[in-house]
Amino acid sequence: MEGGLDWEPEPWRGPAPLEARAGRSLASELNKLPSAATLRYRGPGVLPWGSLEEEEEGGGSGARPFAGAAAPEPRDPLPSRELPWPMQARRLHRKNQAREQGADSPGSRVGHWARRLARGQEKTKEGLRSLQPWAWTVKRIGGQFGGGTRSYFSLLRFLLLLNALASVLVVGLVLLPTWLQGPPPGPPGPGASSPCGSYSPHTPGLATFPSQLFNLLSGQGYLEWSPLFYGFYPARGHLGVTYLCSVFVTGLICLVLILRRSVPGLKQTLLAESGALTSYSHRVFSAWDFGLSGAVHVRLRQRIILYELQVELEEAAVRRRAAGRTLGQQARVWLVRALLNLLVLALLGAAFYGVYRVTGEAGQLQDTPFIRQTPLLQLLVSYLPSIFISTVNFVLPLVFTLIGPLEGYTRSHQLVLILLRTVFLRLASLLFLLFSLWSQITCGGNAQAEACKDCGYNYKELPCWETRVGQEMYKLLLFDLLTSLAIALFVQFPRKIFCSLCPGALGRWGGTLEFQVPDEVLGLIYAQTVVWVGSFFCPLLPLLNTAKFLLLFYLKKLTLFSTCSPAARTFRASMASFVFPLVLLLGLFLSAVPVLYSIFLIQPSKLCGPFRGKASIWAPIPESIETLPQTAQNFLFFLGTQAFAVPLLLVSSILMAYTVALANSYGRLISELRRQIETEARNKVFLAQRAVALGSESGPL
């Protein structure tokens, strides 16, 4: 036994010299391939392929001992990423190079602190990502129902953050200054009058329960003169300036955050649509996360990759069918698309006309004595525009969903078309509602009309028109929430319970629903657009919307896991991550139009609000600027002159032209690199074929 321990194997002398071999080596031919460079290093202590042959050809004697051999260092100082080493060895090589360069350079201390700062920023970003609410829930939804459904819940979480930030700004810039300057004055009395009429928001006498419920649902009565609406805030101090600042700062923050969210989605969409990556190989070889631990996370990741591959296969099948069409078939497809688009335009026009007429008729019906005497009818008439808009928004998207597959587009393009049509329907319906209200406020744009001549607005019917607009937005928000609750509690859950009692395939078919991502996303964007429009007239509307979205998240999560099944037809999650913020950005721009129109062109109410007695809502801003020092005034007024605007326009044009030229040069470089990749691929195929031919000529190795 001990003698066996003293035995030492004879050291390996390496392969035979190249001249002693018969023919040319297949391995030597394969080693010439670029793809073989990553295989030449086989772990610490083992020499790369071909190194012994090179030593023998150069006169070397034998092989070096394997024990304790370090990772091979290249003769030339190559970058770490180009070395055919494992990741761990390349990281160590990069650190050694950085240490040597840092010791030699005079600014090593600055570089050290710069690296520490970058490392701290990365850790901060990781910490902020770990603090995201419902991270595990959103990941689980993505693994079980696909990337589109996950994008909906991610967008809902993002909108919840926007409304929370807007609520904080309103509390800090509007509510606190109002209460810190003393208790606000009460509402005007019944006998108070002015050249612009009288305004009495409170109803006299005892309030019954039906009237209290009516006031809660319509925003009238005790809610009309409350911090919820514009008319409550007094005209004192700099409250008007802070009121406007809260609106503009909220819009700016929303714009920046939406743009920041849409940029990564744009990159993913352009990369996916450009064909720069081979979709299947990219997902098979690069989509797996090797840091996963636990069977649950592994299954979720498997499902996500499965959904992505399913989307690619579906879209590839549609593209193959489109490529195989003849000229006649293509003409027929375009004719069908043109007819369907005409049908969509006709339906949208009818819906917009109906919104305009219903809003006007509802205002006239509320003034009839019979409606005023019946609280239930009065509530129904006040909600008539909201009911009509919600009905149109429910019916027409179903028609758009049925039309989409008939046009012959891929699933992703169908999603984009449905989103664009539905968002145009919802946002344009909201704009037509506001247009109808604006027609009532400004007497149809006729400033010389009898009702608008004295005060610049229809003070007889709308003594505090800002509060009236805020009440309409409040009713839209409340009706949308009640509709979501009613559908979930009285349609989806009873259907699930009823169909679970039915045996066989009928119960399984009727008991599960697909989560309609486009409709749900457009519902969120519509609700957020209503909040952006109404936040000027109803300052606490973002706070109410925060509570609504919080309730909606748990309600949708419950209905998703209990009543819905994974969609039979999925779509690309990268496109959803770009299209959804883009539509949200469109809603932000459209909501800015009526708000800016009200601020600059319509005179404020004379009997309510922080701008009472002013020529316009914008008037406090120039008045506040005049109180600043002369240097600050000159600078601010210089920003509004042509001497500042023209150079700014020129500099912006130069920067834009430079950016476009740089993008074009990058595009040409990318095209050239793609051609090089294709050439390298052909070279590899040729070398492999040549190596196999040489190996077959020389016989077995």
C-alpha positions as a printed Julia matrix, in Angstrom:
701×3 Matrix{Float64}:
   0.0    0.0     0.0
   2.77   2.43    0.93
   4.73   1.53   -2.16
   1.7    2.46   -4.17
   1.77   5.89   -2.6
   5.37   6.5    -3.7
   4.55   5.86   -7.34
   4.59   8.96   -9.52
   3.22   8.92  -13.04
   5.55   9.78  -15.81
   4.95  13.33  -16.92
   2.99  13.82  -20.12
   5.23  14.96  -22.93
   2.54  16.43  -25.09
   1.43  15.4   -28.57
   3.73  14.27  -31.29
   5.41  16.9   -33.45
   3.43  18.27  -36.3
   5.84  16.8   -38.87
   5.26  13.29  -37.47
   1.55  13.37  -38.2
   0.06  12.07  -41.39
  -1.77  14.79  -43.24
  -3.11  18.03  -41.82
  -4.84  18.07  -38.43
  -8.6   18.69  -38.31
  -8.15  20.42  -34.95
  -5.62  22.83  -36.42
  -8.12  23.79  -39.1
 -10.96  24.22  -36.63
  -8.74  26.34  -34.39
  -8.6   28.91  -37.18
 -12.32  29.59  -36.8
 -13.22  32.77  -34.84
 -15.77  30.83  -32.83
 -13.04  28.5   -31.54
 -11.26  31.35  -29.74
 -13.59  31.1   -26.76
 -12.82  27.38  -26.41
  -9.06  27.62  -26.24
  -8.95  28.28  -22.54
 -10.18  25.23  -20.61
  -9.83  26.38  -17.02
  -6.99  27.32  -14.63
  -3.91  25.1   -14.87
  -4.65  23.83  -18.39
  -2.87  25.26  -21.37
  -4.85  26.5   -24.34
  -5.29  24.4   -27.41
  -2.37  24.6   -29.79
   0.1   26.09  -27.27
   2.15  22.87  -26.99
   2.35  22.55  -30.75
   3.55  26.12  -31.05
   6.23  25.5   -28.41
   7.43  22.34  -30.18
   7.5   24.13  -33.5
   9.52  26.94  -31.89
  12.06  24.55  -30.35
  10.49  24.21  -26.91
  11.15  21.05  -24.89
   8.11  19.32  -23.5
   5.11  20.73  -21.74
   5.06  22.93  -18.72
   3.72  21.38  -15.53
   0.03  21.88  -15.04
   0.05  22.36  -11.27
   0.06  25.97  -10.24
  -0.05  27.24  -13.82
  -1.6   30.68  -13.99
  -4.12  31.93  -16.51
  -2.38  32.63  -19.82
  -1.41  36.23  -20.33
  -1.4   37.56  -23.88
   1.73  39.0   -25.33
  -0.09  42.11  -26.51
  -2.17  44.19  -24.07
  -5.6   43.19  -25.4
  -8.81  44.46  -23.79
 -10.34  42.1   -21.27
 -13.48  41.52  -23.31
 -11.41  40.21  -26.27
  -9.54  37.61  -24.24
 -10.71  33.97  -24.64
 -10.97  33.5   -20.87
 -13.81  32.82  -18.44
 -15.67  35.77  -16.98
 -13.94  35.52  -13.62
 -10.46  35.56  -15.18
 -11.38  38.55  -17.36
 -12.66  40.5   -14.36
  -9.42  39.83  -12.48
  -7.4   40.9   -15.53
  -9.42  44.1   -15.85
  -8.91  44.94  -12.17
  -5.17  44.36  -12.45
  -4.96  46.58  -15.5
  -6.95  49.32  -13.79
  -4.74  49.08  -10.7
  -1.54  49.33  -12.76
  -2.85  52.24  -14.8
  -4.1   53.99  -11.67
  -0.73  53.64   -9.95
   1.04  55.2   -12.94
  -1.39  58.05  -13.65
  -1.31  61.28  -11.62
  -5.11  61.43  -11.37
  -5.49  58.04   -9.78
  -7.18  59.45   -6.68
  -9.77  61.24   -8.82
 -10.45  58.07  -10.77
 -10.75  56.11   -7.55
 -13.4   58.47   -6.19
 -15.19  58.51   -9.56
 -15.4   54.71   -9.47
 -16.67  54.81   -5.9
 -19.3   57.37   -6.9
 -20.44  55.23   -9.84
 -20.59  52.18   -7.57
 -22.64  54.15   -5.05
 -25.07  55.22   -7.76
 -25.53  51.62   -8.87
 -26.22  50.53   -5.3
 -28.7   53.39   -4.87
 -30.56  52.36   -8.02
 -30.67  48.76   -6.82
 -32.02  49.92   -3.47
 -34.73  52.01   -5.13
 -35.7   49.08   -7.33
 -35.98  46.87   -4.26
 -38.36  49.43   -2.69
 -40.84  49.24   -5.58
 -44.25  48.18   -4.26
 -45.77  44.91   -5.47
 -42.58  43.84   -7.27
 -43.16  40.15   -6.6
 -46.86  40.43   -7.54
 -46.06  42.06  -10.89
 -43.39  39.43  -11.61
 -45.8   36.63  -10.78
 -48.45  38.14  -13.06
 -45.93  38.36  -15.89
 -44.96  34.71  -15.48
 -48.52  33.44  -15.36
 -50.38  35.76  -17.76
 -47.69  37.16  -20.06
 -45.83  40.42  -20.55
 -48.86  42.4   -21.71
 -50.8   41.84  -18.5
 -47.67  42.59  -16.51
 -47.32  45.88  -18.42
 -50.84  46.85  -17.34
 -50.1   46.39  -13.65
 -46.72  48.09  -14.03
 -48.46  51.07  -15.65
 -51.04  51.11  -12.86
 -48.24  51.23  -10.28
 -46.56  54.05  -12.2
 -49.78  56.11  -12.35
 -50.27  55.56   -8.63
 -46.83  57.12   -8.09
 -47.69  60.1   -10.31
 -50.91  60.79   -8.42
 -49.17  60.46   -5.05
 -46.55  63.02   -6.1
 -49.26  65.36   -7.42
 -51.17  65.02   -4.13
 -48.07  65.96   -2.14
 -47.54  69.05   -4.3
 -51.17  70.15   -3.93
 -51.05  69.74   -0.16
 -47.75  71.63    0.11
 -48.5   74.46   -2.33
 -52.26  74.95   -2.0
 -53.77  73.45    1.15
 -51.07  74.44    3.65
 -50.82  78.1     2.5
 -54.61  78.33    2.65
 -54.81  77.21    6.29
 -51.58  78.86    7.47
 -52.91  82.32    6.56
 -55.96  81.8     8.73
 -59.26  79.99    8.29
 -60.72  80.58    4.85
 -63.9   82.63    4.62
 -67.24  80.91    4.34
 -69.46  80.76    1.27
 -71.35  83.82    0.06
 -74.69  84.32    1.73
 -78.01  84.04   -0.08
 -78.38  87.81   -0.13
 -74.86  88.53   -1.42
 -74.9   89.97   -4.9
 -72.62  91.75   -7.32
 -72.75  93.05  -10.9
 -72.03  89.43  -11.92
 -75.03  87.96  -10.07
 -75.12  85.96   -6.85
 -73.67  82.64   -5.81
 -75.01  80.44   -3.0
 -73.54  76.91   -3.0
 -75.34  75.7     0.15
 -78.99  74.7    -0.05
 -81.12  76.17    2.75
 -83.09  74.03    5.19
 -82.53  70.58    6.66
 -80.62  68.13    4.48
 -82.29  64.73    4.09
 -80.45  61.5     3.41
 -81.34  61.44   -0.33
 -80.09  65.0    -0.71
 -76.87  64.14    1.17
 -76.32  61.14   -1.08
 -77.04  63.3    -4.12
 -74.49  65.88   -2.94
 -71.87  63.17   -2.38
 -72.31  61.7    -5.85
 -72.66  64.99   -7.73
 -70.21  67.19   -5.83
 -72.85  69.77   -4.96
 -74.18  71.04   -1.64
 -71.7   70.75    1.22
 -68.98  69.45   -1.14
 -69.27  72.41   -3.49
 -67.75  74.76   -0.9
 -64.99  72.47    0.39
 -61.24  72.08   -0.29
 -62.21  69.59   -2.98
 -63.15  72.31   -5.49
 -61.7   75.51   -6.89
 -64.29  77.94   -5.48
 -63.36  77.23   -1.83
 -59.9   78.86   -1.99
 -59.76  82.57   -1.11
 -58.04  85.36   -3.05
 -55.38  86.46   -0.59
 -51.61  86.66   -0.46
 -49.72  84.7    -3.06
 -52.16  81.79   -3.07
 -52.99  82.38   -6.73
 -49.31  82.08   -7.67
 -48.79  78.89   -5.66
 -52.04  77.51   -7.1
 -50.75  77.97  -10.64
 -47.29  76.7    -9.7
 -48.78  73.47   -8.36
 -50.5   72.88  -11.72
 -47.43  73.61  -13.85
 -44.97  71.74  -11.63
 -47.25  68.69  -11.57
 -47.48  68.7   -15.36
 -43.72  69.1   -15.73
 -42.97  66.22  -13.32
 -45.45  63.98  -15.11
 -43.88  64.86  -18.48
 -40.34  64.09  -17.3
 -41.29  60.8   -15.63
 -43.31  59.6   -18.62
 -40.47  60.42  -21.02
 -38.0   58.66  -18.74
 -40.24  55.61  -18.68
 -40.81  55.52  -22.45
 -37.13  55.72  -23.51
 -36.18  52.14  -22.48
 -39.35  50.85  -24.14
 -38.45  52.73  -27.34
 -35.0   51.12  -27.37
 -36.47  47.65  -26.91
 -39.11  48.24  -29.58
 -36.62  49.53  -32.15
 -34.27  46.65  -31.41
 -37.07  44.09  -31.71
 -38.51  45.58  -34.9
 -35.18  46.18  -36.64
 -34.23  42.51  -36.72
 -30.77  43.27  -35.32
 -31.1   40.28  -33.04
 -32.17  36.82  -34.11
 -35.29  36.57  -31.99
 -35.22  32.88  -31.26
 -31.5   32.52  -30.61
 -31.5   35.68  -28.5
 -34.18  34.28  -26.23
 -32.83  30.75  -26.14
 -29.22  31.67  -25.36
 -29.46  35.06  -23.63
 -32.87  35.33  -21.95
 -32.22  33.01  -19.03
 -31.25  34.48  -15.65
 -28.68  32.21  -14.05
 -29.02  34.03  -10.74
 -32.48  32.6   -10.1
 -32.92  30.49   -7.0
 -36.03  28.52   -6.14
 -38.44  26.47   -8.19
 -41.1   29.21   -8.25
 -38.8   31.8    -9.83
 -37.53  29.25  -12.34
 -41.07  28.35  -13.44
 -42.02  32.02  -13.76
 -39.0   32.7   -15.94
 -39.8   29.68  -18.08
 -43.34  30.94  -18.64
 -42.11  34.42  -19.59
 -39.74  32.99  -22.21
 -42.53  30.71  -23.43
 -44.86  33.7   -23.99
 -42.14  35.62  -25.81
 -41.44  32.71  -28.15
 -45.17  32.3   -28.73
 -45.43  35.95  -29.8
 -42.51  35.53  -32.21
 -44.02  32.41  -33.77
 -47.44  34.04  -34.21
 -46.01  37.15  -35.86
 -43.68  35.09  -38.06
 -46.68  33.09  -39.31
 -48.57  36.3   -40.16
 -45.55  37.69  -42.01
 -45.2   34.47  -44.03
 -48.84  34.67  -45.08
 -48.42  38.35  -46.03
 -45.29  37.6   -48.07
 -47.09  34.86  -50.02
 -49.98  37.04  -51.18
 -50.45  37.76  -54.85
 -51.12  41.23  -56.23
 -54.87  40.6   -56.34
 -54.93  39.32  -52.78
 -52.93  42.35  -51.63
 -55.36  44.71  -53.37
 -58.28  42.95  -51.71
 -56.61  43.33  -48.29
 -56.09  47.04  -48.83
 -59.71  47.48  -49.96
 -60.97  45.72  -46.83
 -58.75  47.91  -44.68
 -60.04  51.1   -46.35
 -63.69  50.08  -45.84
 -63.1   49.15  -42.21
 -61.37  52.48  -41.55
 -64.35  54.33  -43.07
 -66.63  52.38  -40.73
 -64.45  53.32  -37.76
 -64.55  57.01  -38.71
 -68.34  56.9   -39.03
 -68.72  55.32  -35.6
 -66.36  57.85  -34.02
 -68.2   60.78  -35.62
 -71.56  59.52  -34.35
 -70.14  59.07  -30.86
 -68.7   62.59  -30.73
 -71.91  64.17  -31.94
 -73.85  62.22  -29.33
 -71.55  63.43  -26.54
 -72.0   67.04  -27.62
 -75.8   66.79  -27.81
 -76.21  64.88  -24.54
 -74.1   67.4   -22.62
 -76.17  70.31  -23.92
 -79.51  68.6   -23.28
 -78.47  67.58  -19.75
 -77.79  71.22  -18.84
 -81.24  72.24  -20.09
 -83.04  69.38  -18.33
 -81.53  70.28  -14.97
 -83.3   73.65  -15.06
 -86.8   72.18  -15.47
 -88.96  72.33  -12.3
 -89.98  68.66  -12.46
 -86.36  67.47  -12.45
 -85.43  69.84   -9.61
 -88.18  68.44   -7.4
 -87.03  64.81   -7.79
 -83.52  64.16   -6.38
 -83.18  60.8    -8.15
 -84.03  62.23  -11.55
 -81.77  65.2   -10.88
 -78.9   62.82  -10.08
 -79.62  60.76  -13.19
 -79.69  63.85  -15.41
 -76.45  65.17  -13.89
 -74.77  61.84  -14.66
 -76.23  61.63  -18.16
 -73.01  62.76  -19.96
 -70.91  60.37  -17.87
 -73.29  57.48  -18.57
 -73.31  58.16  -22.31
 -69.5   58.49  -22.49
 -69.0   55.29  -20.48
 -71.47  53.41  -22.69
 -69.71  54.56  -25.86
 -66.31  53.71  -24.37
 -67.58  50.21  -23.54
 -69.31  49.37  -26.83
 -67.01  50.79  -29.51
 -63.76  49.16  -28.26
 -65.52  45.8   -28.61
 -66.28  46.7   -32.23
 -62.65  47.73  -32.76
 -61.49  44.41  -31.31
 -63.71  42.53  -33.77
 -62.46  44.64  -36.68
 -58.76  44.21  -35.84
 -58.25  40.57  -37.02
 -60.02  41.32  -40.32
 -57.31  43.76  -41.4
 -54.56  41.13  -41.65
 -51.98  42.75  -39.35
 -49.76  41.05  -36.79
 -50.85  40.86  -33.19
 -48.59  43.75  -32.16
 -49.91  45.99  -34.95
 -53.49  45.04  -34.08
 -52.81  46.08  -30.51
 -51.42  49.44  -31.64
 -54.42  50.12  -33.91
 -56.93  49.18  -31.22
 -55.09  51.36  -28.73
 -54.97  54.35  -31.06
 -58.64  54.07  -32.05
 -59.79  53.58  -28.49
 -57.65  56.36  -27.07
 -58.87  58.69  -29.8
 -62.44  57.75  -28.89
 -61.98  58.25  -25.15
 -59.89  61.41  -25.26
 -61.9   63.01  -28.05
 -65.13  62.23  -26.14
 -63.67  64.03  -23.15
 -62.68  66.98  -25.34
 -66.18  67.18  -26.84
 -67.62  67.19  -23.32
 -65.33  70.07  -22.4
 -66.16  71.84  -25.66
 -69.85  71.65  -24.81
 -69.16  73.06  -21.33
 -66.99  75.81  -22.79
 -69.77  76.74  -25.18
 -72.1   77.2   -22.21
 -69.49  79.18  -20.27
 -68.51  81.57  -23.09
 -71.99  81.81  -24.68
 -70.81  79.93  -27.74
 -67.77  82.18  -28.12
 -69.91  85.32  -28.48
 -68.52  87.86  -26.02
 -71.25  90.36  -26.92
 -74.09  88.05  -25.9
 -76.45  89.31  -23.2
 -75.34  86.72  -20.62
 -71.58  87.25  -21.22
 -71.37  90.99  -21.93
 -70.86  92.22  -18.36
 -68.48  89.62  -16.88
 -66.95  87.79  -19.84
 -68.69  84.49  -19.02
 -72.23  83.17  -18.54
 -72.63  84.29  -14.92
 -76.39  83.68  -14.83
 -76.22  79.93  -15.4
 -72.66  79.35  -14.14
 -71.75  81.85  -11.41
 -68.65  79.75  -10.51
 -67.86  78.0   -13.77
 -64.54  76.53  -12.55
 -66.31  74.56   -9.85
 -68.87  73.34  -12.42
 -66.07  71.94  -14.62
 -64.48  70.35  -11.55
 -67.81  68.72  -10.67
 -68.03  67.16  -14.13
 -64.51  65.7   -13.79
 -65.36  64.51  -10.28
 -68.46  62.72  -11.58
 -66.49  61.1   -14.41
 -63.91  59.79  -11.95
 -66.53  58.53   -9.5
 -68.67  56.91  -12.19
 -65.63  55.13  -13.64
 -64.81  53.7   -10.2
 -68.4   52.61   -9.59
 -68.53  50.97  -13.02
 -65.35  48.98  -12.32
 -66.69  47.82   -8.96
 -70.06  46.89  -10.42
 -68.57  44.86  -13.28
 -66.27  42.96  -10.91
 -68.81  42.33   -8.14
 -71.99  41.8   -10.15
 -70.74  40.33  -13.44
 -67.35  38.63  -13.23
 -67.54  36.97   -9.81
 -71.17  35.75  -10.16
 -70.32  34.37  -13.6
 -67.37  32.5   -12.14
 -69.47  31.06   -9.33
 -72.35  30.12  -11.62
 -70.11  28.47  -14.24
 -68.19  26.56  -11.57
 -71.45  24.78  -10.75
 -71.9   23.74  -14.4
 -70.1   20.47  -15.18
 -68.15  19.73  -18.32
 -66.69  21.92  -21.01
 -69.51  24.49  -20.81
 -68.55  25.45  -17.28
 -64.87  25.66  -18.13
 -65.56  27.79  -21.22
 -67.95  30.2   -19.54
 -66.15  30.43  -16.2
 -62.89  31.9   -17.44
 -62.33  35.23  -19.15
 -59.32  36.68  -20.92
 -57.82  39.82  -19.44
 -58.32  42.41  -22.19
 -55.12  44.41  -21.89
 -55.89  47.18  -24.47
 -59.27  48.03  -22.92
 -57.92  47.97  -19.39
 -54.91  50.12  -20.27
 -57.07  52.65  -22.08
 -59.32  52.78  -19.03
 -56.32  53.77  -16.92
 -55.14  56.39  -19.39
 -58.64  57.84  -19.72
 -59.0   58.09  -15.94
 -55.59  59.75  -15.64
 -56.44  62.22  -18.4
 -59.63  63.15  -16.55
 -57.52  63.81  -13.46
 -55.04  65.97  -15.39
 -57.88  68.05  -16.83
 -59.73  68.34  -13.53
 -56.77  68.92  -11.2
 -56.94  72.67  -11.87
 -60.67  72.88  -11.13
 -60.69  70.17   -8.44
 -57.31  70.32   -6.64
 -57.83  67.2    -4.52
 -58.73  65.06   -7.54
 -55.21  63.48   -7.65
 -55.62  62.41   -4.04
 -58.96  60.77   -4.85
 -57.42  59.1    -7.88
 -54.58  57.73   -5.72
 -57.11  56.0    -3.5
 -59.01  54.81   -6.57
 -55.93  53.27   -8.23
 -54.91  51.63   -4.97
 -58.32  49.99   -4.71
 -58.28  49.16   -8.42
 -54.93  47.36   -8.18
 -56.16  44.89   -5.6
 -59.53  44.52   -7.34
 -57.91  43.74  -10.71
 -55.42  41.4    -9.09
 -58.26  39.49   -7.4
 -60.32  39.23  -10.58
 -57.24  38.27  -12.62
 -56.25  35.29  -10.48
 -59.81  34.16   -9.73
 -61.77  34.69  -12.96
 -59.28  35.16  -15.82
 -57.11  32.78  -17.82
 -53.92  33.48  -19.82
 -54.63  35.11  -23.16
 -54.81  32.75  -26.11
 -53.14  35.38  -28.29
 -50.29  37.35  -26.75
 -48.35  40.38  -27.94
 -44.87  41.76  -27.59
 -44.17  43.16  -24.12
 -41.45  45.5   -25.41
 -43.98  47.21  -27.69
 -46.41  47.53  -24.79
 -43.7   49.16  -22.66
 -43.33  51.86  -25.33
 -46.87  52.26  -26.71
 -48.54  52.61  -23.31
 -46.35  55.55  -22.15
 -46.69  57.09  -25.6
 -50.48  57.06  -25.37
 -50.21  58.37  -21.81
 -48.05  61.22  -23.12
 -50.7   61.97  -25.73
 -53.29  62.16  -22.96
 -51.08  64.61  -21.04
 -50.75  66.89  -24.07
 -54.48  66.81  -24.82
 -55.34  67.56  -21.19
 -53.09  70.63  -21.3
 -55.2   72.21  -24.07
 -58.4   72.97  -22.06
 -56.42  73.91  -18.94
 -54.23  76.42  -20.8
 -57.28  77.74  -22.65
 -58.99  78.4   -19.32
 -55.92  80.05  -17.82
 -55.18  82.47  -20.67
 -58.46  83.13  -22.52
 -61.43  82.84  -20.15
 -62.04  85.37  -17.4
 -62.14  83.88  -13.89
 -65.31  83.86  -11.83
 -65.95  87.06   -9.89
 -67.55  85.35   -6.88
 -65.27  82.4    -6.07
 -61.73  81.08   -6.3
 -58.27  82.55   -5.69
 -58.4   84.61   -8.9
 -61.62  86.49   -8.25
 -61.38  90.13   -9.28
 -58.53  89.49  -11.74
 -58.64  90.17  -15.45
 -57.42  86.64  -16.16
 -56.16  83.63  -14.26
 -52.62  84.34  -15.5
 -52.68  87.93  -14.16
 -51.11  87.16  -10.71
 -47.89  85.94  -12.38
 -46.94  89.32  -13.98
 -48.06  91.11  -10.81
 -45.77  88.94   -8.71
 -42.87  89.52  -11.1
 -43.28  93.29  -10.67
 -42.63  92.93   -6.94
 -39.18  91.39   -7.56
 -35.94  93.41   -7.76
 -35.31  95.23  -11.0
 -32.51  92.89  -12.08
 -34.72  89.83  -11.69
 -37.54  91.58  -13.55
 -35.27  92.47  -16.46
 -33.99  88.9   -16.66
 -37.47  87.34  -16.6
 -38.84  89.77  -19.17
 -35.76  89.14  -21.33
 -36.7   85.44  -21.41
 -39.94  86.41  -23.16
 -38.4   88.63  -25.83
 -37.22  87.81  -29.35
 -33.63  88.53  -28.34
 -33.72  85.35  -26.29
 -36.13  83.27  -28.4
 -34.29  83.64  -31.73
 -30.82  82.53  -30.48
 -32.46  79.72  -28.54
 -34.22  78.57  -31.71
 -30.96  78.73  -33.68
 -29.02  76.77  -31.06
 -31.81  74.19  -30.84
 -31.83  73.82  -34.64
 -28.05  73.33  -34.73
 -28.19  70.75  -31.97
 -31.05  68.97  -33.7
 -29.18  68.91  -37.01
 -26.09  67.59  -35.25
 -28.14  64.89  -33.52
 -29.76  63.83  -36.81
 -26.37  63.7   -38.54
 -24.91  61.7   -35.68
 -27.84  59.29  -35.78
 -27.4   58.85  -39.54
 -23.68  58.13  -39.1
 -24.46  55.61  -36.4
 -27.03  54.02  -38.69
 -24.48  53.67  -41.47
 -21.98  52.21  -39.0
 -24.55  49.7   -37.78
 -25.33  48.7   -41.37
 -21.64  48.19  -42.06
 -21.24  46.1   -38.91
 -24.21  43.98  -39.95
 -22.61  43.33  -43.32
 -19.39  42.37  -41.56
 -21.31  39.96  -39.33
 -22.89  38.36  -42.38
 -19.47  38.08  -44.02
 -18.0   36.49  -40.9
 -20.86  34.0   -40.81
 -20.17  33.0   -44.41
 -16.46  32.73  -43.6
 -17.19  30.41  -40.71
 -19.35  28.18  -42.88
 -16.65  28.05  -45.55
 -13.89  27.25  -43.04
 -15.97  24.55  -41.41
 -16.68  22.95  -44.8
 -13.0   23.2   -45.72
 -11.93  21.65  -42.42
 -14.29  18.74  -42.86
 -13.03  18.2   -46.4
  -9.4   18.2   -45.24
 -10.21  15.83  -42.41
 -11.88  13.37  -44.76
  -8.88  13.5   -47.13
  -6.3   12.83  -44.36
  -8.28  10.02  -42.78
  -9.13   9.55  -39.1
  -6.99  11.55  -36.69
